[in-house]
Short mmCIF file of C-alpha atoms in Angstrom, two decimals:
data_model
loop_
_atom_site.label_atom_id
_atom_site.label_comp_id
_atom_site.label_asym_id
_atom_site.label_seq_id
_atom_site.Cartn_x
_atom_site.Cartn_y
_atom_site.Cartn_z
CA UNK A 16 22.45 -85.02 15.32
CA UNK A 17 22.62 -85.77 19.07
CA UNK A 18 19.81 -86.26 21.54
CA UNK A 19 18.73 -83.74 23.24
CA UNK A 20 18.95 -84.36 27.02
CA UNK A 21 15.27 -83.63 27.70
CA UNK A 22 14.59 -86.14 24.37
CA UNK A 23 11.49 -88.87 25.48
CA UNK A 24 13.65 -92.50 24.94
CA UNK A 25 10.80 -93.67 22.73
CA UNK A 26 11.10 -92.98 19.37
CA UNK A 27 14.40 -91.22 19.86
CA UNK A 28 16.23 -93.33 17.13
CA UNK A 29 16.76 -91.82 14.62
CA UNK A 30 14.79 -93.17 11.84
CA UNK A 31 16.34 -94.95 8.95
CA UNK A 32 13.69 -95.95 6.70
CA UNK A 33 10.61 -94.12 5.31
CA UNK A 34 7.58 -93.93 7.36
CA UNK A 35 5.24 -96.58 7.31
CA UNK A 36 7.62 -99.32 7.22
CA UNK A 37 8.27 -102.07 9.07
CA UNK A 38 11.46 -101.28 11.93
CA UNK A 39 12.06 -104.68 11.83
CA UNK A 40 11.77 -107.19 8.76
CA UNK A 41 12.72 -110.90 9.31
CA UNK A 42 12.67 -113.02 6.63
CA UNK A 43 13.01 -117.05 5.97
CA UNK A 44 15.48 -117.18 9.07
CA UNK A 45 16.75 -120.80 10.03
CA UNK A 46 19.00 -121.21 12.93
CA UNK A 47 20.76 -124.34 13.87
CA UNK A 48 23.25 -126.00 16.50
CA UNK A 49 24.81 -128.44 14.93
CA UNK A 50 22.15 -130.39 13.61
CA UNK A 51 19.21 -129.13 16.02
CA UNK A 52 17.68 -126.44 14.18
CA UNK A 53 16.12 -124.13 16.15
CA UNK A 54 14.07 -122.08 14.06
CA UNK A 55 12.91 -123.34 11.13
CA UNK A 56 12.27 -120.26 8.65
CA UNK A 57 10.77 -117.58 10.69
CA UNK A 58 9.14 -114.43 8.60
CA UNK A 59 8.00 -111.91 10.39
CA UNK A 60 7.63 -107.60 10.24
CA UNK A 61 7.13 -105.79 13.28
CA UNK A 62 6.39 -102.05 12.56
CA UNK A 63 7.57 -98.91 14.89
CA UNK A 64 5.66 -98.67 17.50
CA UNK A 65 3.72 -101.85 18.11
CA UNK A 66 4.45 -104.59 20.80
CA UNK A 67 4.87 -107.41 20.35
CA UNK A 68 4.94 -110.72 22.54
CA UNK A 69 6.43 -114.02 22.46
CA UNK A 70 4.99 -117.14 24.24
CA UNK A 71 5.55 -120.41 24.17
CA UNK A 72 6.83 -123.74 25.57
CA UNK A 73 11.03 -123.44 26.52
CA UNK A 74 12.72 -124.77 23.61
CA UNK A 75 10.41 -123.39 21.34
CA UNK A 76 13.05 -121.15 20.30
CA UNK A 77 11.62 -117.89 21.13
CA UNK A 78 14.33 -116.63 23.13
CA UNK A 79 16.77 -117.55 20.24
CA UNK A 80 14.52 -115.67 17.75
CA UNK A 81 15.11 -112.23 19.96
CA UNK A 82 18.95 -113.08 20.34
CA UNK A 83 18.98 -113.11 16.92
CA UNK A 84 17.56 -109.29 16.30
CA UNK A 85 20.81 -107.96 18.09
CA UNK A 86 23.51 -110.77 16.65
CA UNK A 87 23.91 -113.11 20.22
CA UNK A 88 23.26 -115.47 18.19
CA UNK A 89 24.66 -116.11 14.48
CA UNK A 90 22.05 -117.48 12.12
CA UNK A 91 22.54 -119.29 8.96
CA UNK A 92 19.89 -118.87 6.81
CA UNK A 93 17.86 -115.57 5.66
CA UNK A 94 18.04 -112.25 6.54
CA UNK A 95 17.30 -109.68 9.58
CA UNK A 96 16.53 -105.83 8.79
CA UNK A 97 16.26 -103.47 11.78
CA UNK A 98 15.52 -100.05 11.14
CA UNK A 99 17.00 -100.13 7.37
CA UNK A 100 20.06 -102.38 8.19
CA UNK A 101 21.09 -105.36 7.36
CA UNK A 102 22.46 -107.91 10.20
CA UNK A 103 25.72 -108.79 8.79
CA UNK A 104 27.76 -110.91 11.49
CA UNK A 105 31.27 -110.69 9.84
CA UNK A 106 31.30 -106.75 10.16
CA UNK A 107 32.08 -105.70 13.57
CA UNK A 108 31.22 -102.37 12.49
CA UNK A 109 27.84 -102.69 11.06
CA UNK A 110 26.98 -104.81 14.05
CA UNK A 111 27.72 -102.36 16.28
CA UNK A 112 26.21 -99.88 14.02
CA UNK A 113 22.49 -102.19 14.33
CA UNK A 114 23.28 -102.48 17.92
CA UNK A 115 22.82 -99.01 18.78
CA UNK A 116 19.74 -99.16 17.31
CA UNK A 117 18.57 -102.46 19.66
CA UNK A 118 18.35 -102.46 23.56
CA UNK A 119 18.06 -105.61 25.19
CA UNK A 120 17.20 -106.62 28.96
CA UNK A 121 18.19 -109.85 29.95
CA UNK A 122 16.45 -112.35 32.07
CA UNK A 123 19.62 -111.93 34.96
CA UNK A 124 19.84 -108.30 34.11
CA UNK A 125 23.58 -108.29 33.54
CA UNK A 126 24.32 -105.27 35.11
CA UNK A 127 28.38 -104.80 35.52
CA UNK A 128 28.97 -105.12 39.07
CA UNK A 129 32.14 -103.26 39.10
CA UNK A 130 30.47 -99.89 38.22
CA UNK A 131 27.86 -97.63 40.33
CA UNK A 132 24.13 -97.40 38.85
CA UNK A 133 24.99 -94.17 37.06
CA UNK A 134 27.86 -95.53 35.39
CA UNK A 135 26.38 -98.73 34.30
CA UNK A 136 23.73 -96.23 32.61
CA UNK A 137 26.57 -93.60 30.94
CA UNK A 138 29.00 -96.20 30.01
CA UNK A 139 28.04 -97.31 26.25
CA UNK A 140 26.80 -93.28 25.60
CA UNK A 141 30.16 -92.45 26.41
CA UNK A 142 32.16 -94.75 24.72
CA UNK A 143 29.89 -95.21 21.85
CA UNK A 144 27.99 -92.20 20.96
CA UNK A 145 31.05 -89.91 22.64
CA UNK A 146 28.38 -88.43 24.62
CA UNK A 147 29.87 -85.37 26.36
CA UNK A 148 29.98 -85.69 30.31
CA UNK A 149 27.28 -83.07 31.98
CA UNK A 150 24.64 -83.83 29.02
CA UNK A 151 25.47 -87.37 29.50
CA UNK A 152 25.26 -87.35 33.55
CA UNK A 153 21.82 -85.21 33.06
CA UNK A 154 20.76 -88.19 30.74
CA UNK A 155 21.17 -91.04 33.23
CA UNK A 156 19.64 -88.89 35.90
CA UNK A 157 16.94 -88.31 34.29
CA UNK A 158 16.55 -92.40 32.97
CA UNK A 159 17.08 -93.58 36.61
CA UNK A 160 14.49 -90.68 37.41
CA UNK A 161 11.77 -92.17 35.10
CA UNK A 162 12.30 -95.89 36.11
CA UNK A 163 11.80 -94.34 39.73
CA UNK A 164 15.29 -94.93 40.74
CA UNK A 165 16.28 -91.27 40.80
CA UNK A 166 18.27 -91.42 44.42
CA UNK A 167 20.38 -94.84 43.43
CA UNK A 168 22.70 -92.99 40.86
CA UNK A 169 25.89 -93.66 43.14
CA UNK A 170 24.97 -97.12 44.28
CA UNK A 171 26.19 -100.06 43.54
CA UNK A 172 24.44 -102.42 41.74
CA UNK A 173 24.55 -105.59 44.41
CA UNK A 174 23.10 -103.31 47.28
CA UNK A 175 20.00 -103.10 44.89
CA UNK A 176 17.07 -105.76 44.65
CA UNK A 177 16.03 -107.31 41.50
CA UNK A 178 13.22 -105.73 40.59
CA UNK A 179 15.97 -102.40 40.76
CA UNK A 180 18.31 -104.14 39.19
CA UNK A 181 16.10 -104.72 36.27
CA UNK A 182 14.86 -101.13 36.18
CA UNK A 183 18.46 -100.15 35.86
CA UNK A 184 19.05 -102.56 33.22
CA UNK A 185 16.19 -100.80 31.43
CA UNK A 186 17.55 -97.14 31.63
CA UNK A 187 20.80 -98.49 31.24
CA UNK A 188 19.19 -99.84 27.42
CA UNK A 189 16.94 -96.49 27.44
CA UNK A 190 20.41 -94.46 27.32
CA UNK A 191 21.57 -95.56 23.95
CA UNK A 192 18.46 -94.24 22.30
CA UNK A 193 17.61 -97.92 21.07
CA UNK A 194 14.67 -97.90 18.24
CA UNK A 195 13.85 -101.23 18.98
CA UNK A 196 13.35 -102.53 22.62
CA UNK A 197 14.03 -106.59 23.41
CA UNK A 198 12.81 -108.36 26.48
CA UNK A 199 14.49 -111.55 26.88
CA UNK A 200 11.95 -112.99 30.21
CA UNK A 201 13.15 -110.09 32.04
CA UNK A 202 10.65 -110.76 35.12
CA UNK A 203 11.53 -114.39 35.52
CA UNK A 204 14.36 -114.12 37.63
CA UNK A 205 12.79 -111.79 39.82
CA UNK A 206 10.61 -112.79 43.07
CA UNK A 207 6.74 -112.30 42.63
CA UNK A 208 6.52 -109.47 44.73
CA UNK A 209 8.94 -107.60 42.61
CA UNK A 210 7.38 -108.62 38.65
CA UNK A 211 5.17 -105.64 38.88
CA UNK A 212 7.35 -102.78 39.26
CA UNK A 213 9.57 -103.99 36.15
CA UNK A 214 6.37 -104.69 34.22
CA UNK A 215 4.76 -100.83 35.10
CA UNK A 216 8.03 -99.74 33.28
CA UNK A 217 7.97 -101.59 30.70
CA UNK A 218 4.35 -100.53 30.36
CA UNK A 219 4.72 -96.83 30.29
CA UNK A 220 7.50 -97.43 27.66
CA UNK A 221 4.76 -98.64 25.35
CA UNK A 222 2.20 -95.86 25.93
CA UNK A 223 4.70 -93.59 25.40
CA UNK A 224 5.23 -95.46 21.51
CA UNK A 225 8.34 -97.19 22.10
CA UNK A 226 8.24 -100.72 19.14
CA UNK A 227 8.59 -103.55 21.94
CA UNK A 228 9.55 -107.32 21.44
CA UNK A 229 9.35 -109.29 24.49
CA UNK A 230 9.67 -112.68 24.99
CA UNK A 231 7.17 -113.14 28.29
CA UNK A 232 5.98 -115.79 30.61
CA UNK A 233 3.50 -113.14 31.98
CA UNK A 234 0.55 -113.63 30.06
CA UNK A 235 -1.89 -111.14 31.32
CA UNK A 236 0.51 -108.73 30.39
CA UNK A 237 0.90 -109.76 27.41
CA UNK A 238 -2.93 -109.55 26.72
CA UNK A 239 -3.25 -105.96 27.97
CA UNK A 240 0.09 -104.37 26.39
CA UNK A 241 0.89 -106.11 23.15
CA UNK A 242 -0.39 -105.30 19.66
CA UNK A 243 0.48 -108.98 18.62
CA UNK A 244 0.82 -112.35 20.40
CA UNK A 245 3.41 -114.63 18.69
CA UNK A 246 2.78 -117.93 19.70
CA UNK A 247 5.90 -120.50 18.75
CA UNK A 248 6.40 -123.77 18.32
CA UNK A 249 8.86 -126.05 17.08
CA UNK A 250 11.25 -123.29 16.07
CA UNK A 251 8.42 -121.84 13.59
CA UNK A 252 5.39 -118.75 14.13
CA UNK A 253 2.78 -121.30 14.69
CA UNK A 254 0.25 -119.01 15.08
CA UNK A 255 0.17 -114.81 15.01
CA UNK A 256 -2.53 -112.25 16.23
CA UNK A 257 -3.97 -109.90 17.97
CA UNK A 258 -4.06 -110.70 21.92
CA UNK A 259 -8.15 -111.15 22.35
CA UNK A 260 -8.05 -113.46 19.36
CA UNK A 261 -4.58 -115.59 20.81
CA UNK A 262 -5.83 -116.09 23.71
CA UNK A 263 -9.84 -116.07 23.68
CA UNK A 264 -9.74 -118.22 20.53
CA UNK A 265 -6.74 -120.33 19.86
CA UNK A 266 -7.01 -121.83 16.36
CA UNK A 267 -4.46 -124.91 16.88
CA UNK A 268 -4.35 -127.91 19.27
CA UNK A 269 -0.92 -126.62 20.19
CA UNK A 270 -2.11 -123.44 21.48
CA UNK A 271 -4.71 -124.20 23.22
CA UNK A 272 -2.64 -127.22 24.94
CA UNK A 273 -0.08 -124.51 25.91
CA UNK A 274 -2.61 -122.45 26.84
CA UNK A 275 -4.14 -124.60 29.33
CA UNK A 276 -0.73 -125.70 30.50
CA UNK A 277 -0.55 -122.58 31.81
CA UNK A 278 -3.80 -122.79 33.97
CA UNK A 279 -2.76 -125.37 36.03
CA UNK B 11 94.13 -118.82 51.42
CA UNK B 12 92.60 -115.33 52.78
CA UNK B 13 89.45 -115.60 55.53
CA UNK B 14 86.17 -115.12 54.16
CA UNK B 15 83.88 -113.59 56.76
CA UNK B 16 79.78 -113.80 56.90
CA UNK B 17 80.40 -110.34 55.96
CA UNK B 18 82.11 -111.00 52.57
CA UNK B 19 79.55 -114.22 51.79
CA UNK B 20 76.54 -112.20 52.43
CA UNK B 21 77.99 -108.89 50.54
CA UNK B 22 79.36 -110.74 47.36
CA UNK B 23 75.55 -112.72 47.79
CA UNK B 24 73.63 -109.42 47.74
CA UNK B 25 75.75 -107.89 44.47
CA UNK B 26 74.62 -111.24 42.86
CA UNK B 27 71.14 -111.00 44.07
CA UNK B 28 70.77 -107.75 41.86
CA UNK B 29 70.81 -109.65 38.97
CA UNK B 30 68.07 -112.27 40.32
CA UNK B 31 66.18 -109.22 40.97
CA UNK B 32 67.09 -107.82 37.10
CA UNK B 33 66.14 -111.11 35.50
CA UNK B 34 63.01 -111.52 37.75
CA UNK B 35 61.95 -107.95 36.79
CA UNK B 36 62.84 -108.53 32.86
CA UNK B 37 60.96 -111.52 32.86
CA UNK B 38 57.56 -110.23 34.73
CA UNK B 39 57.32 -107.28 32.77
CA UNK B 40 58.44 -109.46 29.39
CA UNK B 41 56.09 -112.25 30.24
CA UNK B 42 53.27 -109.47 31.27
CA UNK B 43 53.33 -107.97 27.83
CA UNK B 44 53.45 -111.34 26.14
CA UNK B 45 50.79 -113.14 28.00
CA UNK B 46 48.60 -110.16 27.63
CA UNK B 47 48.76 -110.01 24.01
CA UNK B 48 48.47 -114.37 23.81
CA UNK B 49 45.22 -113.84 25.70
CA UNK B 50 43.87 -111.29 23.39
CA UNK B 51 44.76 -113.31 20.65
CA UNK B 52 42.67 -115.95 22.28
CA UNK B 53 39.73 -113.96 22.70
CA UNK B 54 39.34 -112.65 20.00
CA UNK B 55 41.89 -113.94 17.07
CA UNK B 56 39.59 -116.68 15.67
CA UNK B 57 40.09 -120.46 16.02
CA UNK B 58 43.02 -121.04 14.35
CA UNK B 59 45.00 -118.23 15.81
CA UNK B 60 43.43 -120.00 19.73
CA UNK B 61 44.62 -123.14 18.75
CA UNK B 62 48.26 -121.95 17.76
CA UNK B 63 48.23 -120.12 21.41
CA UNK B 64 47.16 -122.98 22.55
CA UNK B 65 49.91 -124.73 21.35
CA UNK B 66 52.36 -122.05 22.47
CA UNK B 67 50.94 -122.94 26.28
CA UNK B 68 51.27 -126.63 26.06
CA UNK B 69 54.82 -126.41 24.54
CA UNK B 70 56.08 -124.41 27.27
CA UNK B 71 54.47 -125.77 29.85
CA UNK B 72 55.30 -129.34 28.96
CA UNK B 73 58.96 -128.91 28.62
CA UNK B 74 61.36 -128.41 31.81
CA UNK B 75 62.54 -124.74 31.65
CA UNK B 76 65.78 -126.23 31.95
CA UNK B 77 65.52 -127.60 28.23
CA UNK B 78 64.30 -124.31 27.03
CA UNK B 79 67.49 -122.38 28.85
CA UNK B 80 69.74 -125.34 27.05
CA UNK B 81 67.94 -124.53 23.63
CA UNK B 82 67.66 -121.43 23.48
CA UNK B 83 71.26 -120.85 24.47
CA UNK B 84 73.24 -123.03 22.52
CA UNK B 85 70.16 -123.38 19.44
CA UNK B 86 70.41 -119.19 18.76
CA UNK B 87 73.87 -119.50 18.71
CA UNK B 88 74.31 -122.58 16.72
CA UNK B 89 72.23 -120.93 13.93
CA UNK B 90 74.48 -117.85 14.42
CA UNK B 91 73.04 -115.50 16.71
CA UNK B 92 76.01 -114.19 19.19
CA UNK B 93 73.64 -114.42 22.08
CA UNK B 94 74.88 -113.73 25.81
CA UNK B 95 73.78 -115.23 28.75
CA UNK B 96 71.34 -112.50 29.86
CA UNK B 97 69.90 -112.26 26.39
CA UNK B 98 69.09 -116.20 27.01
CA UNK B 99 68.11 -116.27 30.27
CA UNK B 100 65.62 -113.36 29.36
CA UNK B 101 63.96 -114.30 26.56
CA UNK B 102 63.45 -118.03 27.92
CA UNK B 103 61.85 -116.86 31.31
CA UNK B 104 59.79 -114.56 29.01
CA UNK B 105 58.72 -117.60 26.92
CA UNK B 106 58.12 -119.92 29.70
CA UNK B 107 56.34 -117.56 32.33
CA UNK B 108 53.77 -115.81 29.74
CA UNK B 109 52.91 -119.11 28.30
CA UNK B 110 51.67 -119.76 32.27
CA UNK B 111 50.60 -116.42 33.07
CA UNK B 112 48.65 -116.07 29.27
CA UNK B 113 46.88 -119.68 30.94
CA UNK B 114 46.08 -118.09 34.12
CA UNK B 115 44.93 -114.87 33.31
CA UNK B 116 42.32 -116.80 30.23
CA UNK B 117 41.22 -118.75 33.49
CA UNK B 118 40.43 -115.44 35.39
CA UNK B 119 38.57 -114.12 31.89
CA UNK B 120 36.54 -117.42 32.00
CA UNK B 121 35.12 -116.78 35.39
CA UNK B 122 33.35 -113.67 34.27
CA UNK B 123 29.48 -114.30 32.98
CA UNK B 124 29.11 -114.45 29.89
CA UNK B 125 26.16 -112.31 30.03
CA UNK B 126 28.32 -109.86 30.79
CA UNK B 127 30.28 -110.05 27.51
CA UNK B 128 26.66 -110.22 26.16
CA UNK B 129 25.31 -107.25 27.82
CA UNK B 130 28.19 -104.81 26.59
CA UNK B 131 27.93 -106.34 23.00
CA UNK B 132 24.38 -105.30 23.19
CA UNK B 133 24.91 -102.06 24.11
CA UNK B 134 27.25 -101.39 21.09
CA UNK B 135 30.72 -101.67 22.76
CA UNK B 136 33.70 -102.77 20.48
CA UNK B 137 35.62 -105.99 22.23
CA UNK B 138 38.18 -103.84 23.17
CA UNK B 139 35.78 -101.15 25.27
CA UNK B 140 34.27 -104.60 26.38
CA UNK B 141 37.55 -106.08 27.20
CA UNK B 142 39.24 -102.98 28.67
CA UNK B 143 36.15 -101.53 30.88
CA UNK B 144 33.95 -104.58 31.18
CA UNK B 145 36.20 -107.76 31.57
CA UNK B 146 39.34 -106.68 32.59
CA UNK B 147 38.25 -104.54 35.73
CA UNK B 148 36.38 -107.84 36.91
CA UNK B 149 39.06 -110.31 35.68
CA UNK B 150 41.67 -108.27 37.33
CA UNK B 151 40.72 -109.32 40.80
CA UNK B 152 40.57 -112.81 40.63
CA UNK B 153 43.77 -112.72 39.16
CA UNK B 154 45.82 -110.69 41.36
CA UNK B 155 46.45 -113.86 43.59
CA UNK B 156 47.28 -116.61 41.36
CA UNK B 157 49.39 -114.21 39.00
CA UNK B 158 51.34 -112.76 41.89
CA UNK B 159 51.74 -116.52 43.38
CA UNK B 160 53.32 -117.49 39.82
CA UNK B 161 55.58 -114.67 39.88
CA UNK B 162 57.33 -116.20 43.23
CA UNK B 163 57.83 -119.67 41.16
CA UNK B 164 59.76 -117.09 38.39
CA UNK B 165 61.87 -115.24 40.87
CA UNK B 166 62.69 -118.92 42.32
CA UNK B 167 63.04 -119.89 38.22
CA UNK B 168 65.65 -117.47 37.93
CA UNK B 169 68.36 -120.02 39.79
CA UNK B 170 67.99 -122.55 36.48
CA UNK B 171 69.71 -119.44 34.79
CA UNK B 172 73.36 -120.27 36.61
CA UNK B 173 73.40 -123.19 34.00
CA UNK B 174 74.25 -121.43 31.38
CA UNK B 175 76.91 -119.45 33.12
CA UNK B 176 75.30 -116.38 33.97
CA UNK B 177 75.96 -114.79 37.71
CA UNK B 178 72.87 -114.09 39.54
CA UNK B 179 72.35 -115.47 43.05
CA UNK B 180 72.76 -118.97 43.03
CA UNK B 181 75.80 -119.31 40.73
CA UNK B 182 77.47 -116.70 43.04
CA UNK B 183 76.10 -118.74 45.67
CA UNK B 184 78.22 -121.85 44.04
CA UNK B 185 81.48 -120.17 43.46
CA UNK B 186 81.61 -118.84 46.74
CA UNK B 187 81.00 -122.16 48.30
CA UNK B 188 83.86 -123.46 46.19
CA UNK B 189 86.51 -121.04 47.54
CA UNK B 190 85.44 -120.56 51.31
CA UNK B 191 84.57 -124.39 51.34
CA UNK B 192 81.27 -123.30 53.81
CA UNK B 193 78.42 -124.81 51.26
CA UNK B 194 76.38 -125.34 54.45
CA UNK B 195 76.62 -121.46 55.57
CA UNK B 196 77.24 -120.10 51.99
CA UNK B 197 73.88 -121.99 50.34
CA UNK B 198 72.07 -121.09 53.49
CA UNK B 199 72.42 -117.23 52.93
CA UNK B 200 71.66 -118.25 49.25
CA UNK B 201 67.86 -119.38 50.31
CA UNK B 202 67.22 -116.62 52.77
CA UNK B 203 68.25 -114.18 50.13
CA UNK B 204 65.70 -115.55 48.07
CA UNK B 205 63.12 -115.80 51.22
CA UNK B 206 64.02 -112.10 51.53
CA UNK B 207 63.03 -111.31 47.64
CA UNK B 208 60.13 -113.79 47.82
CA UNK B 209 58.19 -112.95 50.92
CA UNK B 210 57.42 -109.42 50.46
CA UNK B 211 55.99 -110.52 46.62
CA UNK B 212 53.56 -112.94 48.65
CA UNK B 213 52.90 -110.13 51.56
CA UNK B 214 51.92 -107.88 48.70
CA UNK B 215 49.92 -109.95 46.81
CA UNK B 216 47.78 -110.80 49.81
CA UNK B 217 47.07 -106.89 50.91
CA UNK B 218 46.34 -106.28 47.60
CA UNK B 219 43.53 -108.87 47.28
CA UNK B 220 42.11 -107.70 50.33
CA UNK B 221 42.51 -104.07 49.38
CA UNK B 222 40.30 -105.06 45.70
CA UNK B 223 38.11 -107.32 47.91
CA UNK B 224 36.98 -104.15 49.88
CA UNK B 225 36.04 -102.88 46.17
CA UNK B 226 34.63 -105.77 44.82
CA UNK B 227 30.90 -106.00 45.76
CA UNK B 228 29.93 -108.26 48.45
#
């Protein structure tokens, strides 16, 4: 069954397991480089729907955690379940398979430079999801449309700012019907001025129901969108609730250090 | 003893020169194919497939091309194959200019973020929709100029080929020196015969990366 063009992006995946849950199940994952390791056994279930944040100091392995969900980075130990399949990194296939079912947005957006705003958006429908042309064009239109970029469909991306660059990055994700949304610090390359027109997307995506998990630096966002606050440290969940309780009342030292780092 | 005019040097030059330009155009297009598939191998055939390619590169690049003509002439027929002097001269430009180009070209692929290798793998794309409509278009333009620049040290290349006895422009050039006794005029209208077939490969090359650098965002 194909999208329909007028299909909301959240919740357009189609879903794989039975209702209730969780879209993504991580269990006892270790990572390592070498002998660094990186994370340390991470569990964690996110359910459809909910956002969820990631803080922490750099090198807390965070942004290696959400690199993870979509295979960017291989892991050793444990398994990763999104939306009833298994992350397997020998079979190209089933990656690809678990990838249409996860967007990400990078930090540096990423978009490809060589193609115009609507083709960086019809691109992967096309070639992946054989999307036919007119319903396909109609799809990125109306994307660009809803990250307010309705007019840029035939630029190019380096005559855009950042903040539209990122926006584009976002319908560009939108566009595959992802079930599963990753934010890998996508308003810390961007200049301050510019934060808030990425972060009033990403916003609206999760009114509209769409299961977030974005690693942020923004912490009053991350107190008035997310479900959850996932505070790491040391390449483990060192601590896991609901915003009001993360950041009103930090139970560890460590938080509440990194939480006060952050007021200075 | 009859008179050789400029007339008759240059004409008996420019018969010769076809097969310069025959060889030349044997071994781009052989060396194209090759190199292309020794990159993809690269990319994407594992370790131990990279590491035999690399191999392939450093063997060819660290021997004269000379040696390999020498080799590959006499070796193939030594073990039996009735090879000709074409055949030879073919198949060790071939070697020798793809394990260059296959280096150049996995130079150009290099230069292209990796995040954008990362962003197409995200979005579901196979490596060879990455490779074919992410990388390539990108990789393509950076490489017009050193590839094209490489491909005027090949047509030049082409000369070691009188050394195993087969005619092109330079082993012409010899036996017509030997009979008119001009070397001075004869080799002369030897080098601008290869300025001629040179010069309009560098003249291209440099409209071209303008033309793609009108393309290429700013």
């Amino acid at each position: 069954m194909s999208a329909a063009p007028n299909a909301t992006p959240a919740g357009a995946g189609q879903p794989h397991t039975q209702v209730g849950a969780p879209i993504l199940r991580i269990t006892a994952l270790r990572k390592s480089y070498g002998t660094h390791e990186v994370l340390r056994g991470i569990d964690l279930d996110v359910a459809r729907g909910e956002v969820v944040a990631i803080i922490g100091k750099s090198g807390s392995g965070k942004s290696t955690l959400l690199r993870c969900i979509n295979g960017l980075e291989v892991f050793q130990h444990g398994s990763l379940i999104v939306d009833g399949r298994h992350l397997l990194h020998d079979n190209p296939k089933a990656m690809r398979e678990l990838r249409q079912g996860v967007g990400m947005i990078f930090q540096n957006f990423n978009l490809f430079p060589h193609l115009s705003v609507g083709r960086n958006v019809m691109l992967a429908p096309h070639l992946v999801k054989r999307r036919p042309g007119p319903e396909n064009a109609a799809r990125a239109r109306q994307l660009l449309a809803r990250v307010g970029l309705a007019e840029k469909f035939d630029a190019m991306p380096d005559k855009l700012s950042g903040g539209q660059q990122q926006r584009v990055a976002i319908a560009r994700a939108l566009a595959m019907d992802p079930a599963i949304l990753l934010c890998d610090e996508i308003t810390s390359a961007l200049d301050p001025e510019l934060v808030g027109e990425v972060l009033r997307v990403v916003e609206s995506l999760a009114e509209e129901g769409m299961t977030l998990l974005m690693v942020t630096h923004e912490m009053s966002f991350a107190r008035k969108v997310a479900d959850r606050v996932i505070f790491m440290h040391q390449g483990l969940v060192h601590e896991i609730g609901p915003p009001a309780e993360i950041f009103s009342a930090p139970r560890s030292p460590e938080l509440r250090q990194f939480l006060s780092s952050l007021q200075d | 003893m009859p008179d050789f005019t400029l007339w008759d040097i240059l004409r008996n030059l420019a018969l010769a020169a076809r097969w310069t330009v025959a060889l030349s155009l044997a071994a781009f297009l052989g060396s194209a194919v090759v190199g292309l598939g020794l990159l993809l191998v690269r990319l994407a055939g594992g370790p131990w497939l990279g590491r035999a390619v690399g191999a392939y590169v450093q063997l060819f690049q660290g021997t004269p091309l000379l040696m390999q003509l020498f080799l590959l002439y006499f070796g193939l027929a030594a073990v039996g194959f009735d090879t000709s002097a074409w055949l030879a001269a073919c198949v060790a430009l071939t070697l020798y200019a793809s394990a260059y180009l296959t280096e150049i070209w996995r130079g150009c692929v290099a230069a292209i973020p990796r995040g954008q290798w990362e962003a197409s793998a995200s979005l579901a794309l196979s490596f060879g929709q990455q490779f074919r409509h992410i990388i390539l278009p990108q990789a393509l333009r950076i490489a017009v100029a050193p590839t094209v620049g490489f491909l005027v040290q090949v047509v030049k290349g082409t000369a070691l080929a009188s050394v195993i006895g087969f005619v092109e422009l330079t082993k012409a050039g010899g036996m017509i020196a030997n009979v008119t006794y001009e070397p001075m005029l004869t080799y002369g209208c030897v080098a601008l015969l290869y300025f001629v077939l040179c010069f309009p490969i560098s003249l291209s090359a440099r409209l071209l990366e303008r033309k793609l650098a009108m393309r290429t965002p700013a």
